[in-house]
mmCIF file of C-alpha atoms and ligand atoms in Angstrom:
data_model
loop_
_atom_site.group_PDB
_atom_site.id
_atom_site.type_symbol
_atom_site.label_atom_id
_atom_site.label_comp_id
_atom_site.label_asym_id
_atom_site.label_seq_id
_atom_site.Cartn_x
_atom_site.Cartn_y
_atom_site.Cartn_z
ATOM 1 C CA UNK A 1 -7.502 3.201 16.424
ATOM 2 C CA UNK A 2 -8.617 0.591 13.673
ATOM 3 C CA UNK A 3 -11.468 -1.459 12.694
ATOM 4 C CA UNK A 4 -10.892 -4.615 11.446
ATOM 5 C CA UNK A 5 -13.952 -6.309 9.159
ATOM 6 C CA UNK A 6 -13.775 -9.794 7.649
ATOM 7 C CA UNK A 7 -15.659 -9.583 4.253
ATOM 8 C CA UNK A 8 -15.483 -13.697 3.281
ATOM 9 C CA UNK A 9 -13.760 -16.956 4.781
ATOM 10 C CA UNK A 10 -12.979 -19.147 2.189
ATOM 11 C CA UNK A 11 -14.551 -23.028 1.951
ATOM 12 C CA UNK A 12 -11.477 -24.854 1.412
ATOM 13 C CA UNK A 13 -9.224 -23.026 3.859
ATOM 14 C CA UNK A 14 -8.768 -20.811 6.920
ATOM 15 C CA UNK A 15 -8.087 -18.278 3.999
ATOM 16 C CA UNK A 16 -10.208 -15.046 4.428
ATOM 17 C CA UNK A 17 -10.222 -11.723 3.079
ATOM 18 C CA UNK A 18 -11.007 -8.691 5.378
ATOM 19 C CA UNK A 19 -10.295 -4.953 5.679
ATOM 20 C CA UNK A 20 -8.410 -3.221 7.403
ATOM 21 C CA UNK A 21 -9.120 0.606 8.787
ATOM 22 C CA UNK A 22 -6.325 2.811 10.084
ATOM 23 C CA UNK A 23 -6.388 6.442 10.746
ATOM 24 C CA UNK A 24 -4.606 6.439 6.965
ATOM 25 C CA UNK A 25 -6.497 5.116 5.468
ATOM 26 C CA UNK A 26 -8.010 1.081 4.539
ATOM 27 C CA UNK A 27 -5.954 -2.044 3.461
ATOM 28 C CA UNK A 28 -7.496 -4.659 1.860
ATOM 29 C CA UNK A 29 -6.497 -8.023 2.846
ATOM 30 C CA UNK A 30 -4.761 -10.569 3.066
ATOM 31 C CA UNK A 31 -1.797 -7.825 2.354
ATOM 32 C CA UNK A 32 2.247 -8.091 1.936
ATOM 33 C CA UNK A 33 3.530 -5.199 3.746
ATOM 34 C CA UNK A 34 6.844 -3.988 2.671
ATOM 35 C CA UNK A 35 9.507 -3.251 5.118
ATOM 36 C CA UNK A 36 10.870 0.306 5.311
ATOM 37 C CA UNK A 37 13.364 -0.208 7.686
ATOM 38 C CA UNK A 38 14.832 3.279 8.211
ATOM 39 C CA UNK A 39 11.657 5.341 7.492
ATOM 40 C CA UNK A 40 12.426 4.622 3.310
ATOM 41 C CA UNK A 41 12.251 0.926 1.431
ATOM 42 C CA UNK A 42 15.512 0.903 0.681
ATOM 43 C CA UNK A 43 16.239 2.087 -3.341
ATOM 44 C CA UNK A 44 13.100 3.412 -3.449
ATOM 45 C CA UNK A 45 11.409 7.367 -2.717
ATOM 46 C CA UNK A 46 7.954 7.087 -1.090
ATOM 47 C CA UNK A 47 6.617 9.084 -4.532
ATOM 48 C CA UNK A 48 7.748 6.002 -6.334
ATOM 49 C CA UNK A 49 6.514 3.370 -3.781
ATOM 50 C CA UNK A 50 2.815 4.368 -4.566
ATOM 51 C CA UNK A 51 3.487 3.313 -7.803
ATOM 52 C CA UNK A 52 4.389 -0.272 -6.340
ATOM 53 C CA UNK A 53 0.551 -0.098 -4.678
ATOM 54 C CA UNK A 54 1.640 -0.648 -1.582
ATOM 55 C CA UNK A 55 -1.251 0.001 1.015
ATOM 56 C CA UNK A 56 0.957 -0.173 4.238
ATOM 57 C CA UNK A 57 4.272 -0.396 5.442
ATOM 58 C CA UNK A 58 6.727 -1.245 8.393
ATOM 59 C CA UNK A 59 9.221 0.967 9.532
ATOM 60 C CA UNK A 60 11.769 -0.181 12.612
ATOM 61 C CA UNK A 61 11.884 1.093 15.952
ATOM 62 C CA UNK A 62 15.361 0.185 17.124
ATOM 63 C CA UNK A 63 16.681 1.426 13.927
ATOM 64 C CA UNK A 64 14.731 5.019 14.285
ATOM 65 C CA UNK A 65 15.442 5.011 17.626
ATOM 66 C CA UNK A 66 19.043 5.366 17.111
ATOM 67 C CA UNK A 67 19.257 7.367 14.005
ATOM 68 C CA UNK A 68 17.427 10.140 13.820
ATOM 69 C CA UNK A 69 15.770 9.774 17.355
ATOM 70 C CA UNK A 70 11.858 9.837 17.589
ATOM 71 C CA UNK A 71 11.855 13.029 18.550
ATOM 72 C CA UNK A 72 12.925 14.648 15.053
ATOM 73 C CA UNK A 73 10.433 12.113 13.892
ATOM 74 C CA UNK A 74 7.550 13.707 16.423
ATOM 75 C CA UNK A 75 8.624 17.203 14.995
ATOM 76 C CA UNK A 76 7.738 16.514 11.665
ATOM 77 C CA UNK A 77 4.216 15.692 12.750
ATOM 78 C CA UNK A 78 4.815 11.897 12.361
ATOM 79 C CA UNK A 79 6.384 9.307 10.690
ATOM 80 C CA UNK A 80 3.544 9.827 7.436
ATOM 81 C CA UNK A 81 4.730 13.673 6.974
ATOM 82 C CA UNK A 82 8.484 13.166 8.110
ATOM 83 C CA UNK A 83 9.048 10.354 4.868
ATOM 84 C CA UNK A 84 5.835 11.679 3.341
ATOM 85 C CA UNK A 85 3.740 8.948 2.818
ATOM 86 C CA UNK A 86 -0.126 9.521 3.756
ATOM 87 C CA UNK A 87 -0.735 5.405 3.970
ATOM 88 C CA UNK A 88 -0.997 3.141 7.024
ATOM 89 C CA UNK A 89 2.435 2.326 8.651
ATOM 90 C CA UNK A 90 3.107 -0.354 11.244
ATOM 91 C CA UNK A 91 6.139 0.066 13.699
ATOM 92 C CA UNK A 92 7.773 -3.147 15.126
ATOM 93 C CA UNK A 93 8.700 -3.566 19.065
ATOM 94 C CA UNK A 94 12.517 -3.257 18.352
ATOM 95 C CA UNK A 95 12.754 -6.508 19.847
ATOM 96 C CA UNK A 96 13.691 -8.608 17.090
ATOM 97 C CA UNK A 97 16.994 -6.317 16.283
ATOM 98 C CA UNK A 98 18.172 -5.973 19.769
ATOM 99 C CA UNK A 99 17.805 -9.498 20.046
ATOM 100 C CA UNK A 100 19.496 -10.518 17.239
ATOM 101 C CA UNK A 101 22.357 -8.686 17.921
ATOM 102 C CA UNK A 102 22.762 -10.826 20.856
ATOM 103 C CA UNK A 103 22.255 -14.220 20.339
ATOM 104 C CA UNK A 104 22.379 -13.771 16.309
ATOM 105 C CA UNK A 105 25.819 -12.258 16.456
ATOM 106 C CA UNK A 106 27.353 -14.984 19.059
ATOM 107 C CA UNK A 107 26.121 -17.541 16.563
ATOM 108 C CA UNK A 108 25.989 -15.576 13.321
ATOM 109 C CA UNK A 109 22.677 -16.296 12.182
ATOM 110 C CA UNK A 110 19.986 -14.170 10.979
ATOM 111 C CA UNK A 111 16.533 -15.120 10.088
ATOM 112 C CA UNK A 112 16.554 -15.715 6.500
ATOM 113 C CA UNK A 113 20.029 -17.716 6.079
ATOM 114 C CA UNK A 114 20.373 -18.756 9.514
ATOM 115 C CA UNK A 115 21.010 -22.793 9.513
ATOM 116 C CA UNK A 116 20.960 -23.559 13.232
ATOM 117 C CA UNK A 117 22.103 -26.415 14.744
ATOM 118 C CA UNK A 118 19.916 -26.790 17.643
ATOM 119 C CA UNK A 119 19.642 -26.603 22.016
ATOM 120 C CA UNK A 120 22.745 -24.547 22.035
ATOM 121 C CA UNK A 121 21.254 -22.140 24.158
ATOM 122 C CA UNK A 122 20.205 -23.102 27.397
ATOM 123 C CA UNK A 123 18.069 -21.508 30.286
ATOM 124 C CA UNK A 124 19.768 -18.755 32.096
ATOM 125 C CA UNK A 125 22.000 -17.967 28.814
ATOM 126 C CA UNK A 126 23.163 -14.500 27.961
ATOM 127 C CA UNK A 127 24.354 -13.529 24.810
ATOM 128 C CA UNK A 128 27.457 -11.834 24.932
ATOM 129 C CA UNK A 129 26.516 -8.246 23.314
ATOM 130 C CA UNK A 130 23.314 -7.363 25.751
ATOM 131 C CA UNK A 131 22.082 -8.169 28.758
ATOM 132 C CA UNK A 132 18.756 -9.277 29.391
ATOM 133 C CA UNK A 133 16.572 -8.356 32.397
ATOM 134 C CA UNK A 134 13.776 -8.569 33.685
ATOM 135 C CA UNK A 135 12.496 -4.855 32.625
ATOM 136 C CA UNK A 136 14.157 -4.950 29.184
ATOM 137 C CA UNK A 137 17.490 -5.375 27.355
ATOM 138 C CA UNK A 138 20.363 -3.399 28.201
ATOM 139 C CA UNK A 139 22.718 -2.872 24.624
ATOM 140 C CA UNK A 140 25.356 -0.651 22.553
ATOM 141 C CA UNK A 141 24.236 1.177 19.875
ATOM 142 C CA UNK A 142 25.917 0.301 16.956
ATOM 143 C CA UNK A 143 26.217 4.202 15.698
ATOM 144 C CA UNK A 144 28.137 5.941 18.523
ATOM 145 C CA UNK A 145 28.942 2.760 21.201
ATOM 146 C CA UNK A 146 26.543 4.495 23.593
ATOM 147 C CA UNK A 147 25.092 1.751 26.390
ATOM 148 C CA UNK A 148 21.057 2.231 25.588
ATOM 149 C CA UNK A 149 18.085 0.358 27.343
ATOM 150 C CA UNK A 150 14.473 -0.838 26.036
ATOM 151 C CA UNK A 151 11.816 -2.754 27.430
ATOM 152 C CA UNK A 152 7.881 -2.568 26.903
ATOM 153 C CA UNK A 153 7.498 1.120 28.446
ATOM 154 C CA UNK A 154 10.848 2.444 26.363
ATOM 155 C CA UNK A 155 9.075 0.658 22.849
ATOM 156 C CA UNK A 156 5.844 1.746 23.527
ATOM 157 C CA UNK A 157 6.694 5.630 24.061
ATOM 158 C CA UNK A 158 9.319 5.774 20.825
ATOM 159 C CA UNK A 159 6.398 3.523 18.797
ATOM 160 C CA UNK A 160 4.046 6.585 20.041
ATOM 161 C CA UNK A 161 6.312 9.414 19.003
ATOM 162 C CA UNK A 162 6.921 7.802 15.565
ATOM 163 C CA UNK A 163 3.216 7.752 15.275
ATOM 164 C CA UNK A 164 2.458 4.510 14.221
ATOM 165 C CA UNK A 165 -0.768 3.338 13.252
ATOM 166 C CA UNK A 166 -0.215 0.062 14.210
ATOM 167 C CA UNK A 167 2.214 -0.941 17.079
ATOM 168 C CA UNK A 168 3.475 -3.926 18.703
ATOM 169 C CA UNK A 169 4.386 -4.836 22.213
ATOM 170 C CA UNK A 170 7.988 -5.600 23.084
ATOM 171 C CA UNK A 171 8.946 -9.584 23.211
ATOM 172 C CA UNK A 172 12.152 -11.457 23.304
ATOM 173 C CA UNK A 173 12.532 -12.804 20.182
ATOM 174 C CA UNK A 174 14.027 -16.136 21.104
ATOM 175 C CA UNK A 175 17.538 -17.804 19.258
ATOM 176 C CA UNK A 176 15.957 -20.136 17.078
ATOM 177 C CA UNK A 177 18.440 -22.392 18.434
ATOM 178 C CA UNK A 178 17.023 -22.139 22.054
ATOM 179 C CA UNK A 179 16.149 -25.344 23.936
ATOM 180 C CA UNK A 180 12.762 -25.503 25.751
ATOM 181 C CA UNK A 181 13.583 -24.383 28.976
ATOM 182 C CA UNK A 182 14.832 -21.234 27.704
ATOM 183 C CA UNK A 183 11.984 -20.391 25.168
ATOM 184 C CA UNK A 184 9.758 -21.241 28.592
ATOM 185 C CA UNK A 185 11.349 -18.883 30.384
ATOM 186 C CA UNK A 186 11.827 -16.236 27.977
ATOM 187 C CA UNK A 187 7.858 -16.819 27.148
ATOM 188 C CA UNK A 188 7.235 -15.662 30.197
ATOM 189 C CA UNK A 189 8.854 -12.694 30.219
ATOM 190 C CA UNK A 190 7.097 -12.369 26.709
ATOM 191 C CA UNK A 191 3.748 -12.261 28.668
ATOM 192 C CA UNK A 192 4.461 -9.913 30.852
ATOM 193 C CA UNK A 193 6.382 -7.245 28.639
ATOM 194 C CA UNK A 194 3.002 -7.641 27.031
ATOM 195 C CA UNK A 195 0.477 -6.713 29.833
ATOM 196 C CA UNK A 196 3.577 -3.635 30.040
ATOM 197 C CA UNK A 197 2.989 -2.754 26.994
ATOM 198 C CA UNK A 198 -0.649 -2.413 27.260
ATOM 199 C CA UNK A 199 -0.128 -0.432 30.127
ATOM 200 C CA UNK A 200 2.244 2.035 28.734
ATOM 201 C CA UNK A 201 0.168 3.348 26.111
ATOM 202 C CA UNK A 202 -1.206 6.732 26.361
ATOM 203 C CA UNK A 203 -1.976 7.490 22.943
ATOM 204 C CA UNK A 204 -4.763 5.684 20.445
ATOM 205 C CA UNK A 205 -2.658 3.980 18.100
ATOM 206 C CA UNK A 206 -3.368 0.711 17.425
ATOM 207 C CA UNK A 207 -1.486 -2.362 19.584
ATOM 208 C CA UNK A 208 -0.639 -5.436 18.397
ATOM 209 C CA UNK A 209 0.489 -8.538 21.176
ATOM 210 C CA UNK A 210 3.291 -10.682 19.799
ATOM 211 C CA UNK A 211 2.764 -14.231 20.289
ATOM 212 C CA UNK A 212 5.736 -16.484 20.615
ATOM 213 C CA UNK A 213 7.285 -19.859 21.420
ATOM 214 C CA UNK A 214 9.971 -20.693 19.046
ATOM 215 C CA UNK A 215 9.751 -24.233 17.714
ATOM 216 C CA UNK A 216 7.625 -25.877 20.690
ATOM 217 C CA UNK A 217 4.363 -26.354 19.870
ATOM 218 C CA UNK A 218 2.896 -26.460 23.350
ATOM 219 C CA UNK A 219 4.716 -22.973 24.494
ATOM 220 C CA UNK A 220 2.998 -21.637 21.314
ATOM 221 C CA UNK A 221 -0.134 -22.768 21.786
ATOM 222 C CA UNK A 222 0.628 -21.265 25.362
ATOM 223 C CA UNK A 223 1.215 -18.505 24.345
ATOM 224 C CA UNK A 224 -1.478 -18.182 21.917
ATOM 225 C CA UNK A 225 -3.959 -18.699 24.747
ATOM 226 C CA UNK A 226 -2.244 -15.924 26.869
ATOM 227 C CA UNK A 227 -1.806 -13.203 24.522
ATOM 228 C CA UNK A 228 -4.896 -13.210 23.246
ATOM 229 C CA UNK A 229 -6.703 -13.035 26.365
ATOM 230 C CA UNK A 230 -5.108 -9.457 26.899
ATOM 231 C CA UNK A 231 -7.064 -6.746 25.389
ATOM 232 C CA UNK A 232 -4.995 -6.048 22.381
ATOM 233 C CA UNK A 233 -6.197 -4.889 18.933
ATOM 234 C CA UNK A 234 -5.092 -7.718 16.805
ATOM 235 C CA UNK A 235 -1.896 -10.089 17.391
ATOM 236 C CA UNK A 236 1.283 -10.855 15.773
ATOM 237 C CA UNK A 237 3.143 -13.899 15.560
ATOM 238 C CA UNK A 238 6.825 -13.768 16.071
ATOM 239 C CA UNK A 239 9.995 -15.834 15.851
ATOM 240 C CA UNK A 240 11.297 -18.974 14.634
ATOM 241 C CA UNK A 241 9.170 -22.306 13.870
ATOM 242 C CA UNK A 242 11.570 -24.607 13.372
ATOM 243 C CA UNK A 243 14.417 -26.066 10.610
ATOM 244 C CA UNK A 244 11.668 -27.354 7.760
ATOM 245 C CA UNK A 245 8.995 -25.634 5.795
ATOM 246 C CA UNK A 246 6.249 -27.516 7.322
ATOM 247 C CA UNK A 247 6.934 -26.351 10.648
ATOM 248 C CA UNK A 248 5.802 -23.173 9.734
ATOM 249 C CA UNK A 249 2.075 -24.275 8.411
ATOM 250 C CA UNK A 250 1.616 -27.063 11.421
ATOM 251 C CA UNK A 251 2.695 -24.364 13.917
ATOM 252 C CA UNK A 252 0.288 -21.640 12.447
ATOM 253 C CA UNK A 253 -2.640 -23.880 12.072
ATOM 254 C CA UNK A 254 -2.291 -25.322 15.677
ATOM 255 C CA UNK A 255 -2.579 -21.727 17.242
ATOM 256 C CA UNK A 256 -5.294 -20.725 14.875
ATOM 257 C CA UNK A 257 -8.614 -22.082 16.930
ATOM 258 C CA UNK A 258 -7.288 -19.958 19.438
ATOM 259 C CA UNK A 259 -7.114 -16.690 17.692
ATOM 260 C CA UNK A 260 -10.197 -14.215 17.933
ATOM 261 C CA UNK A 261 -11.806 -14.335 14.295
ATOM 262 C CA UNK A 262 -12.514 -10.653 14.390
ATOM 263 C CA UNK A 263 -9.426 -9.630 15.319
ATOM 264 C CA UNK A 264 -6.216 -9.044 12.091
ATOM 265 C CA UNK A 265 -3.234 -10.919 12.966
ATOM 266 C CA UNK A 266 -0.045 -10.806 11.512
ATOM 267 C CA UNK A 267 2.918 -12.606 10.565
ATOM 268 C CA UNK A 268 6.265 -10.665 11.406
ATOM 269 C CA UNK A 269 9.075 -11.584 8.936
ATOM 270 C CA UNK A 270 7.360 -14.411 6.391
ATOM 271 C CA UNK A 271 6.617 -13.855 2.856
ATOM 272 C CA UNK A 272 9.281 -15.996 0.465
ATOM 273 C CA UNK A 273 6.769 -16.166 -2.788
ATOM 274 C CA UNK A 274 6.177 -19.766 -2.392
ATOM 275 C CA UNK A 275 5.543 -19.221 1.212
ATOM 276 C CA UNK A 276 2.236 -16.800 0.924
ATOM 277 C CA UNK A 277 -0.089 -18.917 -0.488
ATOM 278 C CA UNK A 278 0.388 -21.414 2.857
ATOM 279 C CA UNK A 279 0.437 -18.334 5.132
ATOM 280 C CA UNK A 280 -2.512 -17.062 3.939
ATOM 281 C CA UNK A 281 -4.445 -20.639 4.105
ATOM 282 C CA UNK A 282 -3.882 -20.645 7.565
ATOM 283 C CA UNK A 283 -5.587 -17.246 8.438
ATOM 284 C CA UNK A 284 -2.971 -14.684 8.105
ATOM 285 C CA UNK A 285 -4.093 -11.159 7.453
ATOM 286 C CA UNK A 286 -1.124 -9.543 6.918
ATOM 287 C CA UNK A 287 3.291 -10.191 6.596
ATOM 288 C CA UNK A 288 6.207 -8.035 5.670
ATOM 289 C CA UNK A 289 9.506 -9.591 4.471
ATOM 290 C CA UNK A 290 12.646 -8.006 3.277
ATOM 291 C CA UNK A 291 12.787 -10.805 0.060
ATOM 292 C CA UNK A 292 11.629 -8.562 -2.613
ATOM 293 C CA UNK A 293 13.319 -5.683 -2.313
ATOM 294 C CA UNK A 294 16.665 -7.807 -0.910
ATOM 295 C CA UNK A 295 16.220 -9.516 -4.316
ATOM 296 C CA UNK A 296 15.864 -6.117 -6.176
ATOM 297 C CA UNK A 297 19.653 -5.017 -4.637
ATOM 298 C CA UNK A 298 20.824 -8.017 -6.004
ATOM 299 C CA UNK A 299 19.588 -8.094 -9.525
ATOM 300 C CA UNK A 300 17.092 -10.249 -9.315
ATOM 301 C CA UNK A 301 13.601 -9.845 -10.545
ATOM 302 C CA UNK A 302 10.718 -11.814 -9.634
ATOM 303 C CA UNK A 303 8.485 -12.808 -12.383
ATOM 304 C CA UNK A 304 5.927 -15.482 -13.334
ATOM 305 C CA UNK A 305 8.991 -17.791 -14.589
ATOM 306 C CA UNK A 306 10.555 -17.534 -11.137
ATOM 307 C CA UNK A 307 13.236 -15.403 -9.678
ATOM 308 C CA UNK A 308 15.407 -14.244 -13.036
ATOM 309 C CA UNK A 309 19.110 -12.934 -12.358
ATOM 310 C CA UNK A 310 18.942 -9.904 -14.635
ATOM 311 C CA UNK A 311 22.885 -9.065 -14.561
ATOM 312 C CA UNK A 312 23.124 -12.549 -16.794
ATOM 313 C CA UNK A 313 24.694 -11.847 -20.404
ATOM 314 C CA UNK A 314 21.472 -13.756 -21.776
ATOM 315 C CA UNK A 315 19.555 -10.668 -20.680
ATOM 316 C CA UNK A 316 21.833 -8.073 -23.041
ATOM 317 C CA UNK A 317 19.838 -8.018 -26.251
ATOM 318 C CA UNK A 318 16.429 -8.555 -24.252
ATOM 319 C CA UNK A 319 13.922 -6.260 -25.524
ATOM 320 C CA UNK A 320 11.317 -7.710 -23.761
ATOM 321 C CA UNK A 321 9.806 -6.538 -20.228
ATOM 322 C CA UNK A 322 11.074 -8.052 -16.667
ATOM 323 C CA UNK A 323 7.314 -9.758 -16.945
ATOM 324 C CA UNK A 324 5.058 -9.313 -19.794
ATOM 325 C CA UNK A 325 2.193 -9.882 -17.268
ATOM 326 C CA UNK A 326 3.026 -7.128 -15.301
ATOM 327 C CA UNK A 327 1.261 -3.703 -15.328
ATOM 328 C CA UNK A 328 3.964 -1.628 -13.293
ATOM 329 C CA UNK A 329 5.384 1.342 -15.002
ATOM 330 C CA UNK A 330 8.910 -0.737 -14.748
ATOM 331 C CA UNK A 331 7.555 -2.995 -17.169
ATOM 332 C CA UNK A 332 5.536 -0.819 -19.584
ATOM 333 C CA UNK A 333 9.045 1.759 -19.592
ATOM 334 C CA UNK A 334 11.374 -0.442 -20.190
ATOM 335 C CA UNK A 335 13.259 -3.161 -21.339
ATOM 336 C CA UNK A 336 15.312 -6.345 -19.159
ATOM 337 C CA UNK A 337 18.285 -5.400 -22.122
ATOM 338 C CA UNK A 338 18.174 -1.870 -20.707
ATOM 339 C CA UNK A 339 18.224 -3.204 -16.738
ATOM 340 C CA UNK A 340 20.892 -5.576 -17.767
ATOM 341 C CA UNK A 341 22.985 -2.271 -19.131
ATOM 342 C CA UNK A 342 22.901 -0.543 -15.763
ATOM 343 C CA UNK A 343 23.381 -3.483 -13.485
ATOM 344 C CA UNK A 344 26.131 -4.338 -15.321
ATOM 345 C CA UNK A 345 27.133 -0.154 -15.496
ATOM 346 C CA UNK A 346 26.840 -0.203 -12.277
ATOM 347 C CA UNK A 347 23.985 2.397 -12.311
ATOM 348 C CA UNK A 348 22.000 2.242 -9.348
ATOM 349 C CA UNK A 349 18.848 3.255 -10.684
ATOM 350 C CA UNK A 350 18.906 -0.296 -11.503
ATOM 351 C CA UNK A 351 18.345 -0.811 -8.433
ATOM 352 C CA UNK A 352 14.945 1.581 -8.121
ATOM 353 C CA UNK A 353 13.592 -0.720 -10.941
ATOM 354 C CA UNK A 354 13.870 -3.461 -10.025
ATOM 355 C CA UNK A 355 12.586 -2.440 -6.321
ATOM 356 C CA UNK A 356 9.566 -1.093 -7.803
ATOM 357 C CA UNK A 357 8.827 -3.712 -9.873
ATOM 358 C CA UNK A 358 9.396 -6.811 -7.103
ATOM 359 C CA UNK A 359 7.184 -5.100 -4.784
ATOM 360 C CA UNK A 360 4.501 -4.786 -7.541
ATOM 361 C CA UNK A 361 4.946 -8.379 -8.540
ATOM 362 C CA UNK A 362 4.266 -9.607 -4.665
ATOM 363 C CA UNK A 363 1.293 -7.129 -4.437
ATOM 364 C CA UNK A 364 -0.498 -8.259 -7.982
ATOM 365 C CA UNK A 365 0.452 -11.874 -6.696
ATOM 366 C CA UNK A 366 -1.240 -11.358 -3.337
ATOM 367 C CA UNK A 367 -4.232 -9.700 -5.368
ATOM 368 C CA UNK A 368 -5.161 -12.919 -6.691
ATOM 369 C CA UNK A 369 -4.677 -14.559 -3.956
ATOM 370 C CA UNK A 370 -7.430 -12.242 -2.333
ATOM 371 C CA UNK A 371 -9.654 -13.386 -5.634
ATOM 372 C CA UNK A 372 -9.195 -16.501 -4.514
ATOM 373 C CA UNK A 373 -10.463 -16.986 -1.747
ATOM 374 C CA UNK A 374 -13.428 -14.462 -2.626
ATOM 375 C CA UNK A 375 -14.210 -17.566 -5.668
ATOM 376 C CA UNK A 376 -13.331 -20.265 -2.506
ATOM 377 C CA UNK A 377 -10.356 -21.785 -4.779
ATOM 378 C CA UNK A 378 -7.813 -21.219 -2.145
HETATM 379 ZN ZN1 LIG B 401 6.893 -5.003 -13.542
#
């Protein structure tokens, strides 16, 4: 179980820092949560990843699910002692990779490059690689071609044997370029894979309720109303919110008077750099995203001149650190002139460094953000 305490709201915002209790231990919030997809963030041992001060991750259920199985996982213990990390982790439905293999792959989108052109999907569509029902999605794995199924009870139990401290009940993550009718439809089945979900847990791991709705601002507010009427233990909110940047804000601040204040809620899949600050103004407690350490596997480091390509000749002679504000061992080790060397080398403990140190530079950036709002300035 958790306990969730909020410790100031700020004056100027829906901004508020809390904190966060899990069986492992406390996170302080607001809180970026890196993603550790396959039970690792990617480039980067868990020794190493308490360096970045992470206080939580999220690992994947559909991925674990296929490779190793969730029952090597349960023989280690848990997911804490089988990647050996004694920190809070959070475990997604699966939902949002089973359903972008369907939909995503017939229109080759995914989340953060995806450029939809909208209502091509209509009510009743299926997507070519699954099959949707009203139980759960029928699929391939993509490791041996074997026909697997998951739906609220299937996510719940694997989410259990991981051992999760925080969970979250199975949605359809709608294409963002659904048309109402579908994401009305497919909302529905949202809410009820939800009150499954709730019902499928045995254990006392925490449960999160997705809210959804796509781009329609009445099916989210819908949807806000519903899920949170269910007796979960904070809520997430999933999906799409349309083409612009705005979208994102006006669609999180119109379902905010309907979330419980004493309840954490957070945002699956948000956290560009520029984003967080607006996130967090609108009441989020929490949001992973894959843009740091993405960035990180492509040379890039994040600093407080903006997002730097490192494998650039201009870096060669560069004795100076990736950020001369920044505390992590990256930067008090070593030089951009020696990260340029084994990018361009092709070393890929390039990679390590500059994984370490983008996931410091989000958390230090959130840190202040949390000072912030304790001084009311945000
Ligand atoms: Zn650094």
């Amino acid at each position: 179980m958790i306990s969730f305490s909020v410790t100031h709201t700020s004056d100027k915002s829906n901004a508020r820092r809390g904190v966060l209790l899990t069986p492992h231990g406390e996170v302080q919030t607001p809180a970026f949560i890196p993603v550790a997809t396959q039970a690792t963030i990617k480039a980067l041992p868990t020794f190493l990843l308490e360096e970045t001060t992470t206080q939580m991750i999220i690992a994947n259920t559909y991925h674990l699910h296929l490779r190793p199985g969730e029952s090597i996982i349960q023989n280690h213990g848990s997911i804490h002692s089988f990647m050996g990390w004694d920190h809070p982790v959070m475990t997604d439905s699966g939902g949002f990779q089973v359903f972008s293999l369907g939909f995503g792959k017939d229109f080759h989108s995914q989340k953060m490059t995806s450029q939809p052109s909208y209502d091509q999907v209509r009510e009743g569509a299926q997507p070519k690689l699954l099959t949707i029902g009203e139980d759960g999605v029928t699929f391939t794995s993509y490791i041996d071609g074997k026909e697997l199924f998951l739906g609220p009870q299937e996510s719940i139990t694997i989410q259990e044997q991981i051992g999760a401290d925080i969970m979250f009940s199975f949605d359809e993550c709608p294409p963002p370029f659904a048309d109402h009718a579908y994401v009305k439809t497919s909302l529905q089945k949202t809410h009820r894979w939800a009150q499954h979900s709730l019902d499928a847990r045995k254990g006392t791991n925490a449960l999160y309720g997705i809210i959804q709705g796509g781009r329609y601002k009445d099916l989210r507010e819908e949807s806000a109303r519903y899920i949170t009427s269910l007796p979960f233990d904070g809520f997430g909110i999933g999906g799409e919110f349309g083409s612009k940047k705005e979208d994102m804000t006006t669609m999180l601040s119109s379902i905010h008077p309907f979330l419980p204040p004493q309840k954490p809620r957070h945002l699956l899949g948000v956290g560009h750099l520029e984003d967080i600050p607006l996130i967090i103004k609108e009441g989020v407690d929490t949001f992973d995203c894959i843009v740091p350490t993405h960035y990180a596997r492509h040379g890039y480091a994040f600093t407080s001149q903006g997002k730097i390509d490192i494998r650039k000749r201009i870096h060669q002679d560069s004795q100076d650190p990736l950020d001369p504000s920044c505390s992590c061992r990256v930067c008090s080790h070593y030089s951009t002139g020696y990260i340029h060397h084994l990018l361009r080398s092709h070393e890929i403990a390039a990679l390590s460094l500059l994984t370490l140190h983008n996931i410091h530079y989000f958390h230090s950036y959130v840190a202040d953000l949390r000072t912030q709002i304790e001084q009311n300035k945000l």
